[in-house]
Short mmCIF file of C-alpha atoms in Angstrom, two decimals:
data_model
loop_
_atom_site.label_atom_id
_atom_site.label_comp_id
_atom_site.label_asym_id
_atom_site.label_seq_id
_atom_site.Cartn_x
_atom_site.Cartn_y
_atom_site.Cartn_z
CA UNK J 75 0.00 0.00 0.00
CA UNK J 76 1.50 3.35 -1.06
CA UNK J 77 2.22 5.61 1.91
CA UNK J 78 1.11 8.79 0.15
CA UNK J 79 -2.05 7.13 -1.22
CA UNK J 80 -2.94 5.95 2.28
CA UNK J 81 -2.24 9.40 3.72
CA UNK J 82 -4.34 11.04 1.00
CA UNK J 83 -7.29 8.74 1.67
CA UNK J 84 -7.28 9.58 5.37
CA UNK J 85 -7.04 13.33 4.81
CA UNK J 86 -9.65 13.57 2.04
CA UNK J 87 -12.26 11.79 4.15
CA UNK J 88 -11.64 13.89 7.24
CA UNK J 89 -14.40 16.18 8.46
CA UNK J 90 -12.32 19.35 8.07
CA UNK J 91 -11.45 18.67 4.43
CA UNK J 92 -15.02 17.70 3.49
CA UNK J 93 -16.41 20.84 5.19
CA UNK J 94 -13.81 23.05 3.50
CA UNK J 95 -14.60 21.46 0.12
CA UNK J 96 -18.33 22.13 0.48
CA UNK J 97 -17.77 25.74 1.53
CA UNK J 98 -15.42 26.31 -1.41
CA UNK J 99 -17.96 24.83 -3.85
CA UNK J 100 -20.71 27.05 -2.44
CA UNK J 101 -18.45 30.09 -2.79
CA UNK J 102 -17.76 29.35 -6.47
CA UNK J 103 -21.48 28.82 -7.15
CA UNK J 104 -22.19 32.28 -5.71
CA UNK J 105 -19.94 34.02 -8.24
CA UNK J 106 -22.11 35.37 -11.06
CA UNK J 107 -21.21 34.30 -14.59
CA UNK J 108 -18.00 32.42 -13.90
CA UNK J 109 -18.89 30.37 -10.82
CA UNK J 110 -19.97 27.15 -12.55
CA UNK J 111 -16.98 27.25 -14.90
CA UNK J 112 -14.57 27.67 -11.99
CA UNK J 113 -16.33 24.86 -10.12
CA UNK J 114 -15.91 22.58 -13.15
CA UNK J 115 -12.19 23.39 -13.33
CA UNK J 116 -11.86 22.70 -9.60
CA UNK J 117 -13.54 19.29 -9.91
CA UNK J 118 -11.41 18.26 -12.88
CA UNK J 119 -8.28 19.32 -11.04
CA UNK J 120 -9.32 17.31 -8.00
CA UNK J 121 -10.11 14.27 -10.15
CA UNK J 122 -6.76 14.47 -11.92
CA UNK J 123 -4.93 14.80 -8.61
CA UNK J 124 -6.74 11.81 -7.08
CA UNK J 125 -6.34 9.68 -10.21
CA UNK J 126 -2.61 10.24 -10.17
CA UNK J 127 -2.22 8.87 -6.66
CA UNK J 128 -5.21 6.51 -6.11
CA UNK J 129 -7.05 3.87 -8.18
CA UNK J 130 -10.55 4.89 -7.17
CA UNK J 131 -11.80 7.08 -10.00
CA UNK J 132 -13.86 4.26 -11.50
CA UNK J 133 -15.96 4.23 -8.36
CA UNK J 134 -16.08 8.01 -8.16
CA UNK J 135 -17.58 7.99 -11.68
CA UNK J 136 -20.48 5.94 -10.26
CA UNK J 137 -20.93 8.48 -7.45
CA UNK J 138 -19.29 6.28 -4.82
CA UNK J 139 -16.98 8.03 -2.38
CA UNK J 140 -13.78 6.02 -2.69
CA UNK J 141 -11.40 5.53 0.23
CA UNK J 142 -8.18 3.60 -0.08
CA UNK J 143 -6.24 1.58 -0.63
CA UNK J 144 -5.69 0.78 3.06
CA UNK J 145 -3.45 -1.84 4.65
CA UNK J 146 -5.91 -4.43 5.93
CA UNK J 147 -3.41 -5.82 8.41
CA UNK J 148 -3.16 -2.50 10.30
CA UNK J 149 -6.09 -2.52 12.70
CA UNK J 150 -5.27 1.00 13.90
CA UNK J 151 -5.51 2.40 10.35
CA UNK J 152 -8.78 0.58 9.70
CA UNK J 153 -10.34 1.93 12.89
CA UNK J 154 -9.20 5.46 12.12
CA UNK J 155 -10.53 5.24 8.55
CA UNK J 156 -13.94 3.92 9.60
CA UNK J 157 -14.22 6.66 12.22
CA UNK J 158 -13.37 9.26 9.57
CA UNK J 159 -16.01 8.14 7.08
CA UNK J 160 -18.92 7.84 9.49
CA UNK J 161 -20.06 11.37 8.70
CA UNK J 162 -20.02 10.88 4.91
CA UNK J 163 -23.37 10.69 3.13
CA UNK J 164 -24.20 8.43 0.19
CA UNK J 165 -22.46 5.20 -0.84
CA UNK J 166 -18.87 4.77 0.33
CA UNK J 167 -16.41 2.15 -0.94
CA UNK J 168 -13.47 1.32 1.31
CA UNK J 169 -10.64 -0.39 -0.58
CA UNK J 170 -8.73 -2.69 1.80
CA UNK J 171 -5.68 -4.73 0.76
CA UNK J 172 -4.72 -7.94 2.56
CA UNK J 173 -2.29 -10.77 1.92
CA UNK J 174 -3.81 -14.25 1.86
CA UNK J 175 -2.17 -16.44 4.50
CA UNK J 176 -0.54 -13.43 6.17
CA UNK J 177 2.00 -14.50 8.76
CA UNK J 178 2.54 -18.07 7.47
CA UNK J 179 5.18 -18.09 4.75
CA UNK J 180 4.10 -21.27 2.87
CA UNK J 181 0.54 -19.92 2.63
CA UNK J 182 1.74 -16.50 1.47
CA UNK J 183 3.81 -18.16 -1.28
CA UNK J 184 1.03 -20.53 -2.43
CA UNK J 185 -2.33 -18.94 -1.55
CA UNK J 186 -4.28 -21.02 -4.08
CA UNK J 187 -3.18 -24.30 -2.50
CA UNK J 188 -3.88 -23.07 1.02
CA UNK J 189 -7.36 -21.84 0.13
CA UNK J 190 -8.66 -25.13 1.51
CA UNK J 191 -6.34 -27.82 2.86
CA UNK J 192 -6.37 -30.94 4.96
CA UNK J 193 -3.65 -31.94 7.42
CA UNK J 194 -0.17 -30.64 6.59
CA UNK J 195 3.31 -30.39 8.13
CA UNK J 196 3.41 -27.04 9.92
CA UNK J 197 7.14 -26.51 9.33
CA UNK J 198 7.06 -27.05 5.57
CA UNK J 199 3.42 -26.67 4.58
CA UNK J 200 3.55 -30.03 2.77
CA UNK J 201 0.44 -32.24 2.90
CA UNK J 202 0.64 -35.24 5.21
CA UNK J 203 0.84 -38.54 3.35
CA UNK J 204 -1.02 -41.28 5.19
CA UNK J 205 0.02 -44.18 2.95
CA UNK J 206 2.68 -45.13 0.41
CA UNK J 207 0.12 -44.96 -2.40
CA UNK J 208 -2.53 -42.39 -1.47
CA UNK J 209 -6.03 -42.82 -2.85
CA UNK J 210 -6.80 -40.01 -5.32
CA UNK J 211 -9.67 -37.62 -4.83
CA UNK J 212 -12.62 -37.51 -7.19
CA UNK J 213 -11.34 -34.11 -8.28
CA UNK J 214 -7.94 -35.54 -9.21
CA UNK J 215 -9.51 -38.42 -11.14
CA UNK J 216 -11.69 -35.95 -13.03
CA UNK J 217 -8.67 -33.78 -13.86
CA UNK J 218 -6.62 -36.71 -15.16
CA UNK J 219 -9.57 -37.99 -17.19
CA UNK J 220 -9.89 -34.58 -18.82
CA UNK J 221 -6.24 -34.79 -19.85
CA UNK J 222 -6.69 -38.32 -21.21
CA UNK J 223 -9.74 -37.37 -23.24
CA UNK J 224 -8.17 -34.08 -24.32
CA UNK J 225 -5.35 -36.00 -25.98
CA UNK J 226 -7.79 -37.76 -28.30
CA UNK J 227 -10.35 -34.98 -28.81
CA UNK J 228 -9.10 -31.59 -29.93
CA UNK J 229 -12.60 -30.13 -29.52
CA UNK J 230 -12.63 -30.73 -25.76
CA UNK J 231 -12.57 -27.36 -23.98
CA UNK J 232 -12.38 -26.84 -20.18
CA UNK J 233 -13.91 -23.86 -18.39
CA UNK J 234 -13.77 -22.89 -14.73
CA UNK J 235 -14.80 -19.87 -12.68
CA UNK J 236 -11.73 -18.93 -10.63
CA UNK J 237 -11.28 -22.53 -9.40
CA UNK J 238 -8.68 -24.20 -11.67
CA UNK J 239 -6.95 -25.91 -8.76
CA UNK J 240 -10.09 -26.69 -6.78
CA UNK J 241 -11.70 -28.40 -9.78
CA UNK J 242 -8.58 -30.34 -10.80
CA UNK J 243 -7.98 -28.52 -14.08
CA UNK J 244 -4.40 -27.35 -13.52
CA UNK J 245 -2.88 -30.28 -15.51
CA UNK J 246 -5.31 -29.72 -18.39
CA UNK J 247 -4.58 -25.98 -18.42
CA UNK J 248 -0.83 -26.62 -18.64
CA UNK J 249 -1.05 -29.23 -21.40
CA UNK J 250 -3.83 -27.58 -23.43
CA UNK J 251 -3.63 -23.84 -22.65
CA UNK J 252 -5.50 -22.94 -25.85
CA UNK J 253 -8.46 -25.09 -24.79
CA UNK J 254 -8.77 -23.84 -21.24
CA UNK J 255 -10.32 -20.68 -19.85
CA UNK J 256 -10.65 -19.41 -16.31
CA UNK J 257 -13.37 -16.75 -16.53
CA UNK J 258 -12.87 -15.55 -12.96
CA UNK J 259 -15.67 -15.33 -10.42
CA UNK J 260 -18.30 -15.13 -13.15
CA UNK J 261 -20.28 -18.37 -13.18
CA UNK J 262 -23.02 -16.94 -15.39
CA UNK J 263 -20.46 -16.01 -18.03
CA UNK J 264 -18.82 -19.45 -17.77
CA UNK J 265 -22.09 -21.17 -18.69
CA UNK J 266 -23.02 -18.81 -21.52
CA UNK J 267 -19.46 -18.94 -22.90
CA UNK J 268 -19.71 -22.75 -22.87
CA UNK J 269 -22.98 -22.51 -24.79
CA UNK J 270 -21.27 -20.38 -27.42
CA UNK J 271 -18.45 -22.90 -27.77
CA UNK J 272 -20.98 -25.71 -28.19
CA UNK J 273 -22.68 -23.80 -31.00
CA UNK J 274 -19.29 -23.60 -32.75
CA UNK J 275 -18.71 -27.35 -32.54
CA UNK J 276 -16.60 -27.62 -29.40
CA UNK J 277 -17.32 -29.98 -26.49
CA UNK J 278 -17.15 -27.65 -23.48
CA UNK J 279 -16.89 -28.95 -19.92
CA UNK J 280 -17.77 -26.48 -17.17
CA UNK J 281 -16.01 -27.65 -13.99
CA UNK J 282 -17.72 -26.02 -11.04
CA UNK J 283 -18.66 -26.56 -7.42
CA UNK J 284 -22.28 -27.50 -6.85
CA UNK J 285 -22.95 -24.51 -4.63
CA UNK J 286 -21.55 -22.09 -7.23
CA UNK J 287 -23.55 -23.48 -10.13
CA UNK J 288 -26.62 -22.06 -8.39
CA UNK J 289 -25.43 -18.59 -9.42
CA UNK J 290 -25.78 -19.51 -13.09
CA UNK J 291 -29.13 -21.28 -12.94
CA UNK J 292 -30.81 -18.92 -15.40
CA UNK J 293 -27.99 -19.39 -17.92
CA UNK J 294 -28.22 -23.19 -17.56
CA UNK J 295 -31.91 -23.00 -18.41
CA UNK J 296 -31.94 -20.31 -21.09
CA UNK J 297 -28.57 -20.68 -22.81
CA UNK J 298 -27.94 -24.44 -22.56
CA UNK J 299 -31.10 -26.47 -21.92
CA UNK J 300 -33.49 -24.44 -24.06
CA UNK J 301 -31.37 -24.79 -27.25
CA UNK J 302 -30.40 -28.33 -26.13
CA UNK J 303 -26.66 -27.73 -26.46
CA UNK J 304 -24.02 -30.39 -25.66
CA UNK J 305 -22.49 -28.72 -22.62
CA UNK J 306 -21.12 -30.92 -19.83
CA UNK J 307 -21.31 -29.71 -16.23
CA UNK J 308 -18.73 -31.42 -14.02
CA UNK J 309 -20.26 -30.67 -10.63
CA UNK J 310 -17.69 -31.07 -7.87
CA UNK J 311 -18.57 -31.02 -4.15
CA UNK J 312 -22.01 -32.57 -4.73
CA UNK J 313 -23.65 -33.43 -1.41
CA UNK J 314 -22.10 -32.72 1.98
CA UNK J 315 -18.67 -31.10 2.06
CA UNK J 316 -18.02 -31.12 5.79
CA UNK J 317 -15.67 -28.48 7.12
CA UNK J 318 -16.44 -25.90 4.41
CA UNK J 319 -19.81 -25.41 6.06
CA UNK J 320 -23.33 -24.34 5.07
CA UNK J 321 -22.30 -22.04 2.22
CA UNK J 322 -20.49 -24.87 0.41
CA UNK J 323 -22.69 -27.93 0.90
CA UNK J 324 -23.94 -29.06 -2.50
CA UNK J 325 -27.23 -30.63 -1.44
CA UNK J 326 -29.66 -28.84 -3.76
CA UNK J 327 -28.28 -29.73 -7.21
CA UNK J 328 -30.31 -32.88 -7.86
CA UNK J 329 -33.46 -30.93 -7.06
CA UNK J 330 -32.75 -27.87 -9.17
CA UNK J 331 -31.35 -29.74 -12.18
CA UNK J 332 -33.68 -32.71 -12.61
CA UNK J 333 -36.64 -30.46 -13.45
CA UNK J 334 -34.94 -29.02 -16.54
CA UNK J 335 -36.01 -30.29 -19.98
CA UNK J 336 -33.21 -31.87 -22.07
CA UNK J 337 -30.92 -32.28 -19.03
CA UNK J 338 -29.30 -35.66 -18.37
CA UNK J 339 -28.20 -36.04 -14.76
CA UNK J 340 -25.64 -38.61 -13.56
CA UNK J 341 -23.85 -39.47 -10.31
CA UNK J 342 -21.03 -42.07 -10.13
CA UNK J 343 -20.71 -44.69 -7.40
CA UNK J 344 -16.89 -44.57 -7.61
CA UNK J 345 -14.00 -42.98 -9.49
CA UNK J 346 -13.96 -45.60 -12.24
CA UNK J 347 -17.58 -44.90 -13.07
CA UNK J 348 -16.86 -41.17 -13.02
CA UNK J 349 -14.39 -41.66 -15.89
CA UNK J 350 -16.92 -43.59 -17.96
CA UNK J 351 -19.59 -40.99 -17.22
CA UNK J 352 -17.40 -38.16 -18.50
CA UNK J 353 -16.64 -40.17 -21.64
CA UNK J 354 -20.36 -40.89 -22.10
CA UNK J 355 -21.30 -37.25 -21.52
CA UNK J 356 -18.90 -36.08 -24.23
CA UNK J 357 -20.65 -38.35 -26.74
CA UNK J 358 -24.16 -37.27 -25.74
CA UNK J 359 -26.07 -34.78 -27.88
CA UNK J 360 -27.47 -32.50 -25.20
CA UNK J 361 -26.74 -31.03 -21.77
CA UNK J 362 -25.26 -33.40 -19.18
CA UNK J 363 -24.52 -32.85 -15.50
CA UNK J 364 -22.22 -35.23 -13.59
CA UNK J 365 -22.38 -34.81 -9.85
CA UNK J 366 -19.59 -36.19 -7.64
CA UNK J 367 -18.48 -35.65 -4.03
CA UNK J 368 -15.61 -33.89 -2.36
CA UNK J 369 -12.68 -35.85 -1.00
CA UNK J 370 -11.04 -39.21 -1.43
CA UNK J 371 -12.46 -41.67 -3.92
CA UNK J 372 -12.89 -45.37 -3.07
CA UNK J 373 -9.56 -46.59 -4.42
CA UNK J 374 -11.07 -49.01 -6.94
CA UNK J 375 -9.04 -50.14 -9.98
CA UNK J 376 -9.45 -47.98 -13.07
CA UNK J 377 -10.33 -49.56 -16.41
CA UNK J 378 -7.73 -48.99 -19.10
CA UNK J 379 -10.33 -48.25 -21.78
CA UNK J 380 -13.34 -45.96 -21.64
CA UNK J 381 -16.82 -47.22 -22.43
CA UNK J 382 -20.20 -45.67 -23.13
CA UNK J 383 -22.79 -46.17 -20.41
CA UNK J 384 -26.37 -46.82 -21.57
CA UNK J 385 -28.15 -43.56 -20.75
CA UNK J 386 -30.98 -43.97 -18.27
CA UNK J 387 -30.03 -47.52 -17.23
CA UNK J 388 -29.27 -48.29 -13.60
CA UNK J 389 -26.87 -50.94 -12.30
CA UNK J 390 -28.29 -53.72 -10.14
CA UNK J 391 -25.36 -54.66 -7.90
CA UNK J 392 -27.07 -57.49 -6.05
CA UNK J 393 -30.55 -58.98 -5.89
CA UNK J 394 -32.75 -59.99 -2.96
CA UNK J 395 -36.50 -60.60 -2.59
CA UNK J 396 -37.42 -58.60 0.51
CA UNK J 397 -36.28 -55.04 -0.01
CA UNK J 398 -34.65 -52.74 -2.58
CA UNK J 399 -32.19 -50.03 -1.64
CA UNK J 400 -31.82 -47.50 -4.44
CA UNK J 401 -28.72 -45.42 -3.74
CA UNK J 402 -27.27 -42.40 -5.50
CA UNK J 403 -23.58 -41.70 -6.07
CA UNK J 404 -21.56 -41.61 -2.87
CA UNK J 405 -24.32 -43.48 -1.03
CA UNK J 406 -23.95 -46.71 -3.04
CA UNK J 407 -20.97 -48.03 -1.06
CA UNK J 408 -22.74 -47.13 2.19
CA UNK J 409 -25.88 -48.91 1.00
CA UNK J 410 -23.81 -52.04 0.38
CA UNK J 411 -22.59 -51.93 3.98
CA UNK J 412 -26.17 -51.65 5.22
CA UNK J 413 -27.24 -54.53 2.97
CA UNK J 414 -24.66 -56.82 4.59
CA UNK J 415 -26.07 -56.02 8.04
CA UNK J 416 -29.62 -56.69 6.83
CA UNK J 417 -28.62 -60.02 5.28
CA UNK J 418 -27.26 -61.14 8.65
CA UNK J 419 -30.82 -60.58 9.91
CA UNK J 420 -32.16 -62.79 7.14
CA UNK J 421 -33.43 -59.94 4.94
CA UNK J 422 -32.70 -60.38 1.23
CA UNK J 423 -31.72 -57.03 -0.27
CA UNK J 424 -31.56 -55.73 -3.82
CA UNK J 425 -29.03 -52.90 -4.11
CA UNK J 426 -29.34 -50.57 -7.08
CA UNK J 427 -26.77 -48.03 -8.24
CA UNK J 428 -28.98 -45.19 -9.50
CA UNK J 429 -26.32 -43.72 -11.74
CA UNK J 430 -28.90 -41.79 -13.78
CA UNK J 431 -31.30 -39.53 -11.91
CA UNK J 432 -32.62 -38.26 -15.22
CA UNK J 433 -33.80 -40.07 -17.19
CA UNK J 434 -34.98 -42.55 -14.56
CA UNK J 435 -34.72 -46.23 -15.37
CA UNK J 436 -38.21 -47.47 -16.25
CA UNK J 437 -37.37 -50.75 -14.49
CA UNK J 438 -38.04 -49.00 -11.16
CA UNK J 439 -41.75 -49.77 -11.65
CA UNK J 440 -41.19 -53.53 -11.89
CA UNK J 441 -38.68 -53.38 -9.04
CA UNK J 442 -41.32 -51.73 -6.85
CA UNK J 443 -43.89 -54.37 -7.76
CA UNK J 444 -41.46 -57.22 -7.06
CA UNK J 445 -40.08 -56.12 -3.68
CA UNK J 446 -43.00 -54.05 -2.31
CA UNK J 447 -40.46 -52.15 -0.20
CA UNK J 448 -37.99 -49.50 -1.37
CA UNK J 449 -35.49 -47.36 0.53
CA UNK J 450 -34.06 -44.43 -1.45
CA UNK J 451 -30.76 -42.99 -0.22
CA UNK J 452 -29.34 -39.69 -1.50
CA UNK J 453 -26.98 -37.00 -0.24
CA UNK J 454 -29.39 -34.30 -1.37
CA UNK J 455 -32.39 -32.59 0.16
CA UNK J 456 -35.39 -34.91 0.19
CA UNK J 457 -37.55 -32.17 -1.33
CA UNK J 458 -37.55 -32.72 -5.07
CA UNK J 459 -34.67 -35.17 -5.03
CA UNK J 460 -34.25 -38.73 -6.26
CA UNK J 461 -36.84 -40.06 -3.83
CA UNK J 462 -39.37 -37.56 -5.10
CA UNK J 463 -38.61 -38.55 -8.70
CA UNK J 464 -39.20 -42.23 -7.92
CA UNK J 465 -42.46 -41.51 -6.08
CA UNK J 466 -43.65 -39.44 -9.04
CA UNK J 467 -42.85 -42.28 -11.44
CA UNK J 468 -44.65 -44.88 -9.30
CA UNK J 469 -47.66 -42.61 -8.90
CA UNK J 470 -47.84 -41.99 -12.67
CA UNK J 471 -47.79 -45.75 -13.28
CA UNK J 472 -50.43 -46.46 -10.64
CA UNK J 473 -48.11 -48.36 -8.30
CA UNK J 474 -49.64 -47.71 -4.88
CA UNK J 475 -48.93 -50.88 -2.88
CA UNK J 476 -45.17 -50.40 -2.58
CA UNK J 477 -43.87 -48.80 0.61
CA UNK J 478 -41.17 -46.21 -0.01
CA UNK J 479 -38.89 -44.59 2.56
CA UNK J 480 -36.61 -41.70 1.65
CA UNK J 481 -33.30 -41.06 3.39
CA UNK J 482 -31.85 -37.68 2.55
CA UNK J 483 -31.20 -34.27 4.01
CA UNK J 484 -33.94 -32.22 5.68
CA UNK J 485 -35.38 -28.90 4.55
CA UNK J 486 -32.67 -26.78 6.17
CA UNK J 487 -29.19 -25.41 5.66
CA UNK J 488 -26.75 -28.02 6.94
CA UNK J 489 -24.24 -26.96 9.55
CA UNK J 490 -20.45 -27.18 9.54
CA UNK J 491 -18.94 -30.47 10.69
CA UNK J 492 -16.87 -33.53 9.76
CA UNK J 493 -18.47 -35.64 7.04
CA UNK J 494 -18.71 -38.75 9.21
CA UNK J 495 -20.48 -36.79 11.95
CA UNK J 496 -22.94 -35.14 9.57
CA UNK J 497 -23.78 -38.39 7.80
CA UNK J 498 -24.42 -40.09 11.11
CA UNK J 499 -26.54 -37.19 12.33
CA UNK J 500 -28.79 -37.26 9.25
CA UNK J 501 -29.02 -41.04 8.88
CA UNK J 502 -26.78 -41.25 5.82
CA UNK J 503 -24.41 -43.82 7.28
CA UNK J 504 -24.74 -47.60 7.10
CA UNK J 505 -26.36 -47.78 10.53
CA UNK J 506 -28.95 -45.15 9.58
CA UNK J 507 -29.90 -46.99 6.39
CA UNK J 508 -30.02 -50.30 8.28
CA UNK J 509 -32.44 -48.92 10.88
CA UNK J 510 -34.85 -47.49 8.30
CA UNK J 511 -34.79 -50.67 6.21
CA UNK J 512 -35.27 -52.94 9.22
CA UNK J 513 -38.19 -50.85 10.45
CA UNK J 514 -39.77 -50.95 6.98
CA UNK J 515 -39.51 -54.74 6.84
CA UNK J 516 -40.81 -55.26 10.38
CA UNK J 517 -43.77 -52.89 9.97
CA UNK J 518 -45.74 -55.42 7.92
CA UNK J 519 -44.14 -58.64 9.14
#
């Protein structure tokens, strides 16, 4: 922060200067004939003087009173500035400069990495490695898949909104800089730009956090779904995100996307399926959203070759006569754990990987008729989610005898907390699924 600029900001917002300025302007206005001309010269001179030393003239042009820049790490200067501007009328913009990670050298040198980190060595800032071969995150698998597919498809184009590292696109951006764009914190522009690329024959992938896609909902509808353009939305942080808290949980996306005409909505059960989903999405003629969670993947082996998944077809992992658990994405592995507990009680369980939320697999109707009991598990709000979609389908087909229980998140903003704690609290762990399923089976025994 420039010393003179900081000094100027403090002085020009002081009560004495503001009072003197008003009195001088009134004096010029009182001069017959030449007053307004002199006042105009005075204002231009002031503007030129301020522009030379401070960056705030853009805001002054919009009638904001600009103050700054100010060192945001000097509490005394901030207090003095805020006291000075209390008497000002109209909108005031205070320009404060801070250093991300101030006081911790590794964070100051690499602010992007330290935007959100897990455990790390305090002396070096290096992440802690908990095994010789760490399991990759879903984000890392997505990023590597983009590189793989980018090598064979020169029309593949990656877009992010100020989150190249958070969405795993750094490797793609380094290898294919001409097919990568970070639009900054402008999610609406990211979506509309992707639509424009699709019109020109590219295969754009918008990599974005679930919570941030909400900002571009109108563009998803109007610019992508309405013209039915082949834009892929790689939705990271779908579901609960734990320590990032209520502003970052991605538990509304299933609800707000499945209602859109032309949209195909997928969620992988593991990292291998994520790769095949991205490959499938890039061969689909229309909008596709792939929703996957934050954090470590399951560590399953990855197929060498990619394959197309049949759109709208679920995967039946195991079959049993007494109950069907239909699980979405990250909940599939948890549903399998619950199924093992139920089988020890003598309950035969069908477990379904609902990898397509839209279109729904039409086989759900026959499944409901065969088992008479369904438990739907999703890391999304229950309102309008997968469970709602299944109930709508059964109602439309006149299936009224089947009992359906929905396990999902309640109609509220979910608090901050470790993932394991939150999942246990809201019944999204194996024990929670087991209890609901057991109660459903015993209710008509």
